[in-house]
Coordinates of N, CA, C and O in Angstrom, one line a residue:
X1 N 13.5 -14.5 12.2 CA 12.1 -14.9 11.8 C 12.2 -15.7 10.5 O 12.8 -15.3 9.5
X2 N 11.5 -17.2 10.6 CA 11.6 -17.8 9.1 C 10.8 -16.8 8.2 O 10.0 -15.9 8.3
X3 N 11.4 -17.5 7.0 CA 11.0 -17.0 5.4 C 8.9 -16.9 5.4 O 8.1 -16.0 5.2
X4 N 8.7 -18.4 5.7 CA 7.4 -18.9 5.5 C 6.4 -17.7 6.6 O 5.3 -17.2 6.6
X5 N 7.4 -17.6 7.3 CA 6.6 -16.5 8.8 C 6.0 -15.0 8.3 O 4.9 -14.4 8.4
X6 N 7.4 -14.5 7.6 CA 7.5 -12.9 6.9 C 6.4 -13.1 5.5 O 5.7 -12.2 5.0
X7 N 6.5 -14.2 5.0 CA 5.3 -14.1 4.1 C 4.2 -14.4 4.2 O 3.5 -14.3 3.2
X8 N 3.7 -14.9 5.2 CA 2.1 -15.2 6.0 C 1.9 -13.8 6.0 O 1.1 -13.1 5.4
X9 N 3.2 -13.4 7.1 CA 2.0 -11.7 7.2 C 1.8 -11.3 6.1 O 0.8 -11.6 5.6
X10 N 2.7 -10.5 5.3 CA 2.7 -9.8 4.0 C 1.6 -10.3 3.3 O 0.9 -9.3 2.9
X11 N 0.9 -11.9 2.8 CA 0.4 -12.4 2.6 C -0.9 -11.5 3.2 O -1.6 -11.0 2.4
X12 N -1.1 -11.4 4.2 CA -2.4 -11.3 5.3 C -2.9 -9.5 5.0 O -4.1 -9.0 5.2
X13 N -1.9 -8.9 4.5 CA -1.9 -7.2 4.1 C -2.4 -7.7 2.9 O -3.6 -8.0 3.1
X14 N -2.0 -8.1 1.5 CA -3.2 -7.9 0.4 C -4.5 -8.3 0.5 O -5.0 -9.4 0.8
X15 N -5.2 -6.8 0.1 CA -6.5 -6.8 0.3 C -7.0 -6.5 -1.4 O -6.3 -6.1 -2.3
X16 N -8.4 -6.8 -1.4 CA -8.7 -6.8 -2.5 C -9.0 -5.4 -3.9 O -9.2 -5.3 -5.1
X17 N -8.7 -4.4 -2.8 CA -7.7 -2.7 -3.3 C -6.7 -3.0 -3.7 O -6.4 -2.2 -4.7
X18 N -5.8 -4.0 -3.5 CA -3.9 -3.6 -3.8 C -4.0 -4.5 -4.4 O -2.8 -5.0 -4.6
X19 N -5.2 -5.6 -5.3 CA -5.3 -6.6 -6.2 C -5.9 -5.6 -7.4 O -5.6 -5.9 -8.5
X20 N -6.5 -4.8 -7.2 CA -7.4 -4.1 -8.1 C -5.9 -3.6 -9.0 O -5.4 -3.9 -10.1
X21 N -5.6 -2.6 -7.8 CA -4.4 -1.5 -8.2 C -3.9 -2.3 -9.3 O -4.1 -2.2 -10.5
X22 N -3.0 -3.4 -8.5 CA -2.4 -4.1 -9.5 C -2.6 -4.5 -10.9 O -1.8 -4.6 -11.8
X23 N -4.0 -4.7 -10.9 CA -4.4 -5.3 -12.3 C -4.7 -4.4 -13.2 O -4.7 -4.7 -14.4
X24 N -5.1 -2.7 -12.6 CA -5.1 -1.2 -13.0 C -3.7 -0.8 -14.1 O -3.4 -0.2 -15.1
X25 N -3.0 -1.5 -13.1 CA -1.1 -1.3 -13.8 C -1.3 -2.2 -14.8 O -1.8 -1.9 -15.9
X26 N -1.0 -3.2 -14.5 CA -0.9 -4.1 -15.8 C -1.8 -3.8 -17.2 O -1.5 -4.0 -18.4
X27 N -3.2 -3.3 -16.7 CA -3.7 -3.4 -17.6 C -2.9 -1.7 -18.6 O -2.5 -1.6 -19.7
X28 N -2.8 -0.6 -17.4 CA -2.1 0.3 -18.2 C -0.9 0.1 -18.9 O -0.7 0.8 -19.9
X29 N -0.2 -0.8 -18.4 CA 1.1 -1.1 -19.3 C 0.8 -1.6 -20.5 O 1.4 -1.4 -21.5
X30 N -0.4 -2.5 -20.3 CA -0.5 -3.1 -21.7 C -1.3 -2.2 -23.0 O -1.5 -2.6 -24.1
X31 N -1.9 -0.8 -22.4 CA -2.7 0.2 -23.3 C -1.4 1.2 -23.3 O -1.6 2.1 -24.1
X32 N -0.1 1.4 -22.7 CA 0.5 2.3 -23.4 C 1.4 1.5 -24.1 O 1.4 2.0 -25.2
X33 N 2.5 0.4 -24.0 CA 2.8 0.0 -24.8 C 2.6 -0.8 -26.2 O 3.4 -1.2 -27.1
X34 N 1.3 -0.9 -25.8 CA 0.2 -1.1 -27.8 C 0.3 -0.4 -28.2 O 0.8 -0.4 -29.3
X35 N -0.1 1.2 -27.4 CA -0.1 2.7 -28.4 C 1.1 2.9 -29.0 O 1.2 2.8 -30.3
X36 N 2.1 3.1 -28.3 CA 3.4 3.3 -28.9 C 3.9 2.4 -29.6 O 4.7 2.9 -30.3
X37 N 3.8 0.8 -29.8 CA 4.6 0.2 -30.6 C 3.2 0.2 -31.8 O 3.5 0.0 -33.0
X38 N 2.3 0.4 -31.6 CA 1.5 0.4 -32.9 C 1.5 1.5 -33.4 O 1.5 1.6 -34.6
X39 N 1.6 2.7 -32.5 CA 1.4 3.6 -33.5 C 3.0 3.9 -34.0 O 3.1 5.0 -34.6
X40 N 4.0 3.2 -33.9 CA 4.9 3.5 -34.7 C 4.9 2.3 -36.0 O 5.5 2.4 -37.1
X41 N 4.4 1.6 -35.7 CA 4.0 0.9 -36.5 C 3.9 1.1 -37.8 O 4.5 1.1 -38.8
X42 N 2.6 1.4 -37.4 CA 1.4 2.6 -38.2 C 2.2 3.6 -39.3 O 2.0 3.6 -40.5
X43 N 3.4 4.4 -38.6 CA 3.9 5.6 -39.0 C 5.1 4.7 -40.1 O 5.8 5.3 -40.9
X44 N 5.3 3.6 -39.9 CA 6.2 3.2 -40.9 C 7.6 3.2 -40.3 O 8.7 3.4 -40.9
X45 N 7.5 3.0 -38.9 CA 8.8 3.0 -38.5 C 9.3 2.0 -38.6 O 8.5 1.1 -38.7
X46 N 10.7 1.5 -38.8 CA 11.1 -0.1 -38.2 C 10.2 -0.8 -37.3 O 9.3 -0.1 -36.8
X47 N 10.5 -2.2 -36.9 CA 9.8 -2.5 -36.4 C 11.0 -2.9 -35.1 O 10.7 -3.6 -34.1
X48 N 12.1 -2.5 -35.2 CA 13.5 -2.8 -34.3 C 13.0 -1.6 -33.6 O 12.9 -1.8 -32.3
X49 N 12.5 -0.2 -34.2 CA 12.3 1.5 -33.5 C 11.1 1.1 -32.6 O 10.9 1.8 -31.5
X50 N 10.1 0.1 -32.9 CA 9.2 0.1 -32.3 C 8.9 -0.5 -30.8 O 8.2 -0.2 -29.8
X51 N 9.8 -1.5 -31.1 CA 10.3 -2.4 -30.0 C 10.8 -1.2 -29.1 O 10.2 -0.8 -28.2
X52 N 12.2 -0.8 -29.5 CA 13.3 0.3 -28.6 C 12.1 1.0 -27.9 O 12.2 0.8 -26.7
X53 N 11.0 1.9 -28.3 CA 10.5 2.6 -28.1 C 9.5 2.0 -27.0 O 9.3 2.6 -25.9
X54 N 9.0 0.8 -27.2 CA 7.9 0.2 -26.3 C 8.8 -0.1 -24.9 O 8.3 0.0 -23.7
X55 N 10.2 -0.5 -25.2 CA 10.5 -0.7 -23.9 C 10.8 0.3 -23.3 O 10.5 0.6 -22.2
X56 N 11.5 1.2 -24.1 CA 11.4 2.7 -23.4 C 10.8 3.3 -22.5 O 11.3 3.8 -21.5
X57 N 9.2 3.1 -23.0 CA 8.4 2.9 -22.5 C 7.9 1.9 -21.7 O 7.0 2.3 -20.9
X58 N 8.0 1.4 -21.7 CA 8.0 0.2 -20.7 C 9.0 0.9 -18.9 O 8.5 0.7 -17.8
X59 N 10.2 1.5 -19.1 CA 11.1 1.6 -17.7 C 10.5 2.7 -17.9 O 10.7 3.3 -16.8
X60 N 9.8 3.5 -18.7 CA 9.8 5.4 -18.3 C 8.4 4.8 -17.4 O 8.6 4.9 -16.1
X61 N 7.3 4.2 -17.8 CA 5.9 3.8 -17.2 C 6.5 3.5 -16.2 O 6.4 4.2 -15.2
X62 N 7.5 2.3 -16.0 CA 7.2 1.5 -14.3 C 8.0 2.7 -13.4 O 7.6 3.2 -12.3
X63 N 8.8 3.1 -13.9 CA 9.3 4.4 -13.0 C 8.2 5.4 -12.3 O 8.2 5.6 -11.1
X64 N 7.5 5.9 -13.2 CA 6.4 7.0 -13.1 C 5.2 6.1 -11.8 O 4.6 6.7 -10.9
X65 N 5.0 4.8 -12.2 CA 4.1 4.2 -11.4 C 5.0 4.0 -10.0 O 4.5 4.5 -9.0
X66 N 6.3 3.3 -9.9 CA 6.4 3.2 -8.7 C 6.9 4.1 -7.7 O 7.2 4.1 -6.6
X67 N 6.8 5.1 -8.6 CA 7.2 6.6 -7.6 C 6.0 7.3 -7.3 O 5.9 8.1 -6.3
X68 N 5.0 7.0 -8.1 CA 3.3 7.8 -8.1 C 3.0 7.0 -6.3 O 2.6 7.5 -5.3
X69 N 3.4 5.6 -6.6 CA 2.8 4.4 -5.7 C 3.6 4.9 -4.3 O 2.9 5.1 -3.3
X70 N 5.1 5.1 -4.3 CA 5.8 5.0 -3.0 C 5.6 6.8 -2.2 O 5.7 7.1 -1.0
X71 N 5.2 7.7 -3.5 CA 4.9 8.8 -2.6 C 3.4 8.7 -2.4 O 3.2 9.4 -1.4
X72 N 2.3 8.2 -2.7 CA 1.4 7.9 -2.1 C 1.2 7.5 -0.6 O 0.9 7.9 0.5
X73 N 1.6 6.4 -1.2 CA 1.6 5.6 0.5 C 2.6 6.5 1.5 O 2.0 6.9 2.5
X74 N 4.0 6.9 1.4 CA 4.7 7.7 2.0 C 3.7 9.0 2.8 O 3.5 9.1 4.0
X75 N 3.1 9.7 1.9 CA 2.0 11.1 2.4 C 1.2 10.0 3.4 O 1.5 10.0 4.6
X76 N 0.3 8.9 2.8 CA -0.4 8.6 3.9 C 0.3 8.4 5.2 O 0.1 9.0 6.3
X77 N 1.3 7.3 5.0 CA 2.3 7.0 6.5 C 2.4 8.5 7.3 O 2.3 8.6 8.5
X78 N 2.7 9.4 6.5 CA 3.2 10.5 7.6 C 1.9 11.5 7.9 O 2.0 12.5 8.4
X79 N 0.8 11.0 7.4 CA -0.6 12.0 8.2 C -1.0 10.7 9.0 O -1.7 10.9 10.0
X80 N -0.6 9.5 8.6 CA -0.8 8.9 10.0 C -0.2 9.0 10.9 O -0.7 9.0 12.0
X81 N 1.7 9.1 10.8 CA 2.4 9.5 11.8 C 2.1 10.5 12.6 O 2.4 10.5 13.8
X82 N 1.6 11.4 11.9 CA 1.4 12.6 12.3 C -0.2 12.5 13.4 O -0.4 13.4 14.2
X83 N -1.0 11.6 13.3 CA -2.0 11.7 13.8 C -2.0 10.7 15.3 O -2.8 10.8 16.3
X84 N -1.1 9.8 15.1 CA -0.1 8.9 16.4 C 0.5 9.6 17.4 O 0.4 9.3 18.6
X85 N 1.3 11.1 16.6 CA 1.8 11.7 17.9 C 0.6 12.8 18.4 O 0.6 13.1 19.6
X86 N -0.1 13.3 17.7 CA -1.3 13.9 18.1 C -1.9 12.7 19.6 O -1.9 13.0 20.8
X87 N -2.1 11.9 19.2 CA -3.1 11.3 20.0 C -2.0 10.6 21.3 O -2.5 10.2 22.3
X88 N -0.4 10.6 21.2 CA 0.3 10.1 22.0 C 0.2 11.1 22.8 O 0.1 10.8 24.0
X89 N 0.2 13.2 22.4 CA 0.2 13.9 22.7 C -1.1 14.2 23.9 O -1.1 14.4 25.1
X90 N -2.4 14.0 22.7 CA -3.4 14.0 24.3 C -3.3 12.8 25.2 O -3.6 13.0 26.3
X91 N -2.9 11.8 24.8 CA -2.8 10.9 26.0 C -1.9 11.5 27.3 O -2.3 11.4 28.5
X92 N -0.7 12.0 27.1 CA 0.3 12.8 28.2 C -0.7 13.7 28.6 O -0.7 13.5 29.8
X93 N -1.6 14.6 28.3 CA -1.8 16.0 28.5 C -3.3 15.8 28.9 O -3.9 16.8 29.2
X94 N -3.8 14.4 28.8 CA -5.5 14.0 29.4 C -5.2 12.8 29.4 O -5.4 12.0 28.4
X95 N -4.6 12.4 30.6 CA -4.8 10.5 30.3 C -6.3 10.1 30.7 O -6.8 9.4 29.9
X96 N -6.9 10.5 31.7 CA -8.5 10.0 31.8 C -8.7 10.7 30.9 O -7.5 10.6 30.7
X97 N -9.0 11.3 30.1 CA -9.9 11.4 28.4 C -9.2 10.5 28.2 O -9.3 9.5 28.9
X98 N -8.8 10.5 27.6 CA -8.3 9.5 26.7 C -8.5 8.0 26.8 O -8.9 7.4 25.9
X99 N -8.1 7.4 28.2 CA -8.9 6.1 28.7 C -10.3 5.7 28.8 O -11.0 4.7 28.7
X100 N -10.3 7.1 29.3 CA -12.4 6.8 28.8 C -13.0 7.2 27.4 O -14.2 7.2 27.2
X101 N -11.9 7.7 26.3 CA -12.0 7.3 24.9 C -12.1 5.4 24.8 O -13.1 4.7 24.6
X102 N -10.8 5.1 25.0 CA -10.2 3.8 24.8 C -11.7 3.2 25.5 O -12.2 2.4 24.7
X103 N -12.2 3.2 26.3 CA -12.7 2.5 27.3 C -14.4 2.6 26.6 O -15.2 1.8 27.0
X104 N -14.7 3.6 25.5 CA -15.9 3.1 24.7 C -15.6 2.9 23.5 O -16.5 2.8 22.6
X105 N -14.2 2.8 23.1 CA -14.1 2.0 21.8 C -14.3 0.7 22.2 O -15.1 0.0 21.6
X106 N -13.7 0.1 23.6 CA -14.4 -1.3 23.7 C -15.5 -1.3 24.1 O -16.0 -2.2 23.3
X107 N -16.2 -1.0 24.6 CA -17.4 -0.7 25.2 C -18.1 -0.9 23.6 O -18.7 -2.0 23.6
X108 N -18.2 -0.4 22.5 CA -19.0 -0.3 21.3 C -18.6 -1.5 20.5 O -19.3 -1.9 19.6
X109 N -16.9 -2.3 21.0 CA -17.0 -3.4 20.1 C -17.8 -4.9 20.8 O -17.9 -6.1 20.5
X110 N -18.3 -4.3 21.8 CA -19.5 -5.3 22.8 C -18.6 -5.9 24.2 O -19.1 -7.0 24.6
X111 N -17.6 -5.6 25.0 CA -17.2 -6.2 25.8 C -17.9 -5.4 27.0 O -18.7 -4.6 26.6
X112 N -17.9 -5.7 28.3 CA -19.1 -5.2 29.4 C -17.5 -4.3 29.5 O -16.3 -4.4 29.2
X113 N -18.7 -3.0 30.3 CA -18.5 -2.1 31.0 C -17.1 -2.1 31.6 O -16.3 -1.4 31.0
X114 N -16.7 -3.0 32.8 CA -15.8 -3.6 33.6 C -14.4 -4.1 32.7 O -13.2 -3.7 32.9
X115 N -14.8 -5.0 32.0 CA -13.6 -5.3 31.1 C -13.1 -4.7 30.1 O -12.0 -5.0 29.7
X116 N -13.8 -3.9 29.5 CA -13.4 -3.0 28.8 C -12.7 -1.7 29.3 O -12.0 -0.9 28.6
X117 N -13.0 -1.8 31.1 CA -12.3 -0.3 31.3 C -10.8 -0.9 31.6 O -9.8 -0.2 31.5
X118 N -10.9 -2.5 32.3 CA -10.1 -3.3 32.7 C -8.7 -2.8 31.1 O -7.8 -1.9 31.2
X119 N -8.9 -3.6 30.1 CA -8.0 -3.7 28.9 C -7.8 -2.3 28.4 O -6.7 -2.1 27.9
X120 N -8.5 -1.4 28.4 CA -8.2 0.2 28.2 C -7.1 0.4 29.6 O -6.1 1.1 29.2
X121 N -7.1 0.2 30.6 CA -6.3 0.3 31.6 C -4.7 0.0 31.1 O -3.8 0.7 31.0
X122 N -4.8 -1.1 30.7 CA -3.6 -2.5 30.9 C -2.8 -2.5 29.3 O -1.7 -3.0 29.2
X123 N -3.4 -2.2 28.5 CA -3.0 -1.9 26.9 C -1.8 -0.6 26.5 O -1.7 0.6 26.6
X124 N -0.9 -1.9 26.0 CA 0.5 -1.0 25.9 C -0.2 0.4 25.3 O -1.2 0.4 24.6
X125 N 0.4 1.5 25.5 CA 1.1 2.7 24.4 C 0.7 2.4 23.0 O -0.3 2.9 22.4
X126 N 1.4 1.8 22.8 CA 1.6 1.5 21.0 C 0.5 0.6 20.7 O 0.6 0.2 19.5
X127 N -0.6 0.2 21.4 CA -2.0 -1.1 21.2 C -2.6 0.2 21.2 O -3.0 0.6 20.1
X128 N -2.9 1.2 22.3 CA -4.0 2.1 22.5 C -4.0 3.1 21.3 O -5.0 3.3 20.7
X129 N -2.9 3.6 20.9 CA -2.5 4.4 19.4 C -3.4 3.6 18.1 O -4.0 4.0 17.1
X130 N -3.1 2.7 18.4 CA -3.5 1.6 17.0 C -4.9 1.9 17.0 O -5.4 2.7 16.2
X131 N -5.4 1.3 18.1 CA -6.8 1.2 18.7 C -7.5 2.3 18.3 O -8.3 2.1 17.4
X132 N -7.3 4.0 19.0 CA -7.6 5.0 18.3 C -7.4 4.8 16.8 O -8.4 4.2 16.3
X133 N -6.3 5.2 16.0 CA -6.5 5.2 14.9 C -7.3 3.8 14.1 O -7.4 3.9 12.9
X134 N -7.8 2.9 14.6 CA -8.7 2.4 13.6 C -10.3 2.8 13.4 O -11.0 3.0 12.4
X135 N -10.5 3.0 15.2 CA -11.7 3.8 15.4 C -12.1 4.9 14.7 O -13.1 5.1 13.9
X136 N -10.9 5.9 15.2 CA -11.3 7.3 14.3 C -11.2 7.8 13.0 O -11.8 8.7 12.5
X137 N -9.9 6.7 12.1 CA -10.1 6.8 11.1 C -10.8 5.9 10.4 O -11.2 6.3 9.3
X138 N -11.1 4.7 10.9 CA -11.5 3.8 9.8 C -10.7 2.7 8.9 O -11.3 1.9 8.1
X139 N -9.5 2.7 9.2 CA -8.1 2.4 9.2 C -8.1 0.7 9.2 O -9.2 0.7 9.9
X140 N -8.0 -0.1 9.1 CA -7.9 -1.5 8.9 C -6.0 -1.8 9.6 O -4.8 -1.7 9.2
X141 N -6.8 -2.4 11.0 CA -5.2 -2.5 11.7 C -4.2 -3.3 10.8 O -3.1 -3.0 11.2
X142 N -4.1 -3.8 10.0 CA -2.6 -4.4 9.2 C -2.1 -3.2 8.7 O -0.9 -3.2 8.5
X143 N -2.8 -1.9 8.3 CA -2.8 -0.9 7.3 C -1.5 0.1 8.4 O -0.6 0.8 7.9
X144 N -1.7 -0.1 9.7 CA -0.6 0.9 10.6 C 0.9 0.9 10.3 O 1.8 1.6 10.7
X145 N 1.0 -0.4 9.2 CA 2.7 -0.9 9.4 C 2.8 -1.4 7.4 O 3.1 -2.4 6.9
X146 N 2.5 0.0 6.6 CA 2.8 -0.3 5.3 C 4.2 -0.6 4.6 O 5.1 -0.1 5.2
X147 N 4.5 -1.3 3.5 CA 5.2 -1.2 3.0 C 5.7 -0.5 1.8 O 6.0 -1.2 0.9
X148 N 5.9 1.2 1.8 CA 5.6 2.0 0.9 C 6.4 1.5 -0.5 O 5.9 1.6 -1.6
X149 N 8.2 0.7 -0.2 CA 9.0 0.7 -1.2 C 8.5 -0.9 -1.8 O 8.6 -1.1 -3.0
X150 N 7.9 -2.1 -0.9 CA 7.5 -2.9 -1.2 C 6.3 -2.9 -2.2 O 6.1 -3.7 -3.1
X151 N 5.3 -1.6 -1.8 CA 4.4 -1.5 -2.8 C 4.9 -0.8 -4.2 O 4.5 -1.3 -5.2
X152 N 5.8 0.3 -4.2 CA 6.6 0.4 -5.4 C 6.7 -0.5 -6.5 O 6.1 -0.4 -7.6
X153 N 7.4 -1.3 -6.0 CA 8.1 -2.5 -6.4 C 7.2 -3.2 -7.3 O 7.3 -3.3 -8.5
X154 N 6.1 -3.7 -6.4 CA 5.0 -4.5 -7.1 C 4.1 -3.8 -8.2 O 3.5 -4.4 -9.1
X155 N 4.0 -2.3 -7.9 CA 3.5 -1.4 -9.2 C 3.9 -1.3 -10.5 O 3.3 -1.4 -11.5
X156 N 5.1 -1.1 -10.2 CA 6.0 -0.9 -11.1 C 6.0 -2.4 -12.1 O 5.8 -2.6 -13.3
X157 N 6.2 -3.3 -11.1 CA 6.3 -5.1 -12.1 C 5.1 -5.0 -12.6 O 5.0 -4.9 -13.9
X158 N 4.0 -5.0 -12.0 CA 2.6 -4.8 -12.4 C 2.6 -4.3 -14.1 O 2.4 -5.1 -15.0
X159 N 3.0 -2.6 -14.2 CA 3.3 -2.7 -15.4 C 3.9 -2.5 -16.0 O 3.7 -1.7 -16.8
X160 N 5.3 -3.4 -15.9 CA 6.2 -4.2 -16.6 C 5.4 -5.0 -17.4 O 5.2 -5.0 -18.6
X161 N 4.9 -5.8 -16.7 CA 4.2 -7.4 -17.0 C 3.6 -6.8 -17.8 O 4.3 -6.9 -18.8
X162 N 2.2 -5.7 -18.2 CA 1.4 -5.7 -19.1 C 2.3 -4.8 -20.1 O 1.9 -4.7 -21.2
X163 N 3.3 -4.2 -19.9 CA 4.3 -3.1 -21.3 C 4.9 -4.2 -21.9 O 5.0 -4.2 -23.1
X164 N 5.3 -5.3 -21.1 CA 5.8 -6.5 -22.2 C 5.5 -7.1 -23.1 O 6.2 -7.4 -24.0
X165 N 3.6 -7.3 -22.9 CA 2.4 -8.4 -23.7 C 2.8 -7.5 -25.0 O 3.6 -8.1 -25.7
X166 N 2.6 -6.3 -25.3 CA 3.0 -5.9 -26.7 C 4.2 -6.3 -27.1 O 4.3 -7.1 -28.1
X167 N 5.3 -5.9 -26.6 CA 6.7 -6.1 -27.1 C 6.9 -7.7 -27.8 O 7.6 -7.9 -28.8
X168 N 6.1 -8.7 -26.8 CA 6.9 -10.0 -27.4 C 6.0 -10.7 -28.7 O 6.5 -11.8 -29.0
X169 N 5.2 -10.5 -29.2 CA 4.9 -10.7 -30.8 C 5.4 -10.6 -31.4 O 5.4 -11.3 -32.4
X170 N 6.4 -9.4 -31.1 CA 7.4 -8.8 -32.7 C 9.0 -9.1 -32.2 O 9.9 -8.8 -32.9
X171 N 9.1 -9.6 -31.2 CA 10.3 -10.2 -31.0 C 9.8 -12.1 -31.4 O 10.7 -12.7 -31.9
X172 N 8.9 -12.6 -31.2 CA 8.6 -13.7 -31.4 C 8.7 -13.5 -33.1 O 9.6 -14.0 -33.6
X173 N 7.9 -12.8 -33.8 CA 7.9 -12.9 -35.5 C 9.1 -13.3 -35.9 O 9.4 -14.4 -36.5
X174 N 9.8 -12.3 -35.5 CA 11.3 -12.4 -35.8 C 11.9 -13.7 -36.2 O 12.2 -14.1 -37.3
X175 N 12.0 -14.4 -34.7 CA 12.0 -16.0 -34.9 C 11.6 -17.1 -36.0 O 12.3 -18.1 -36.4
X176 N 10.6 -16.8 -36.3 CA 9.9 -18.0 -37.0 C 10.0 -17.2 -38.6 O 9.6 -17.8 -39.6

């Protein structure tokens, strides 16, 4: 798969939640690494101690966020896994229920009678699973296929970026 392809989709999953989140981190990085490098400040420490400390602070925060972020998403993935084999499970053990489930989720998204029982018929396994879970949970179909360590990642940088904004004034003074 090209490069340009894998980031369309990924692209197509941020929603304006995982823009929020993000800007939630950043802004936290930049209110805990002010506290600590000012309030050592404050206390008369070096200003080398205050630095060490902010970045300290800075990998203890992104750690704490991108593990808060990947077991997050992780619990969710697996009460949805868990709710995939539930419903793979009544499909084996009631396939008419369950087709004439499938068959008024289309039915309610406006397709007639006929063709709706038609595509409930003919719809892979893994389309009809989806299908339930958007209905019954509410679920936004890109949401079935997260990327828990991907979102990590971006938390964590998140606030990196704002634990930095304090640190580089007093590495800048230095300079000049």
């Amino acid at each position: 798969m090209p490069y340009g392809s894998r980031m369309a989709g990924w692209a197509t999953r941020v929603t304006g939640f995982e823009v929020r989140r993000l800007a939630g981190h950043v802004n936290e990085g930049l209110l805990v690494g002010a506290g600590v490098i000012e309030g050592l400040t404050l206390a008369n420490y070096p200003e080398r101690a205050a630095v060490i400390a902010g970045l300290a602070t800075l990998l203890a925060g992104a750690v704490s966020v991108a593990s808060g972020s990947y077991a997050e998403m992780r619990s969710e993935q697996d009460a949805l896994d868990s709710f995939l084999a539930e419903e793979e499970r009544l499909r084996e053990l009631s396939p008419q229920e369950e087709l004439a489930e499938l068959t008024e989720i289309y039915l309610a998204k406006g397709l007639p009678a006929s063709l709706a029982r038609e595509v409930a018929e003919h719809l892979p396994v893994r389309e009809a699973l989806a299908e339930h879970a958007v209905s019954k949970l509410g679920i936004s179909p890109t949401y079935l296929d997260p990327r828990p360590v991907l979102a990590a990642v971006l938390m964590a940088l998140a606030f990196v970026v704002g634990a930095l904004a304090p640190s580089a004034p007093c590495s800048w003074r230095r300079t000049t």
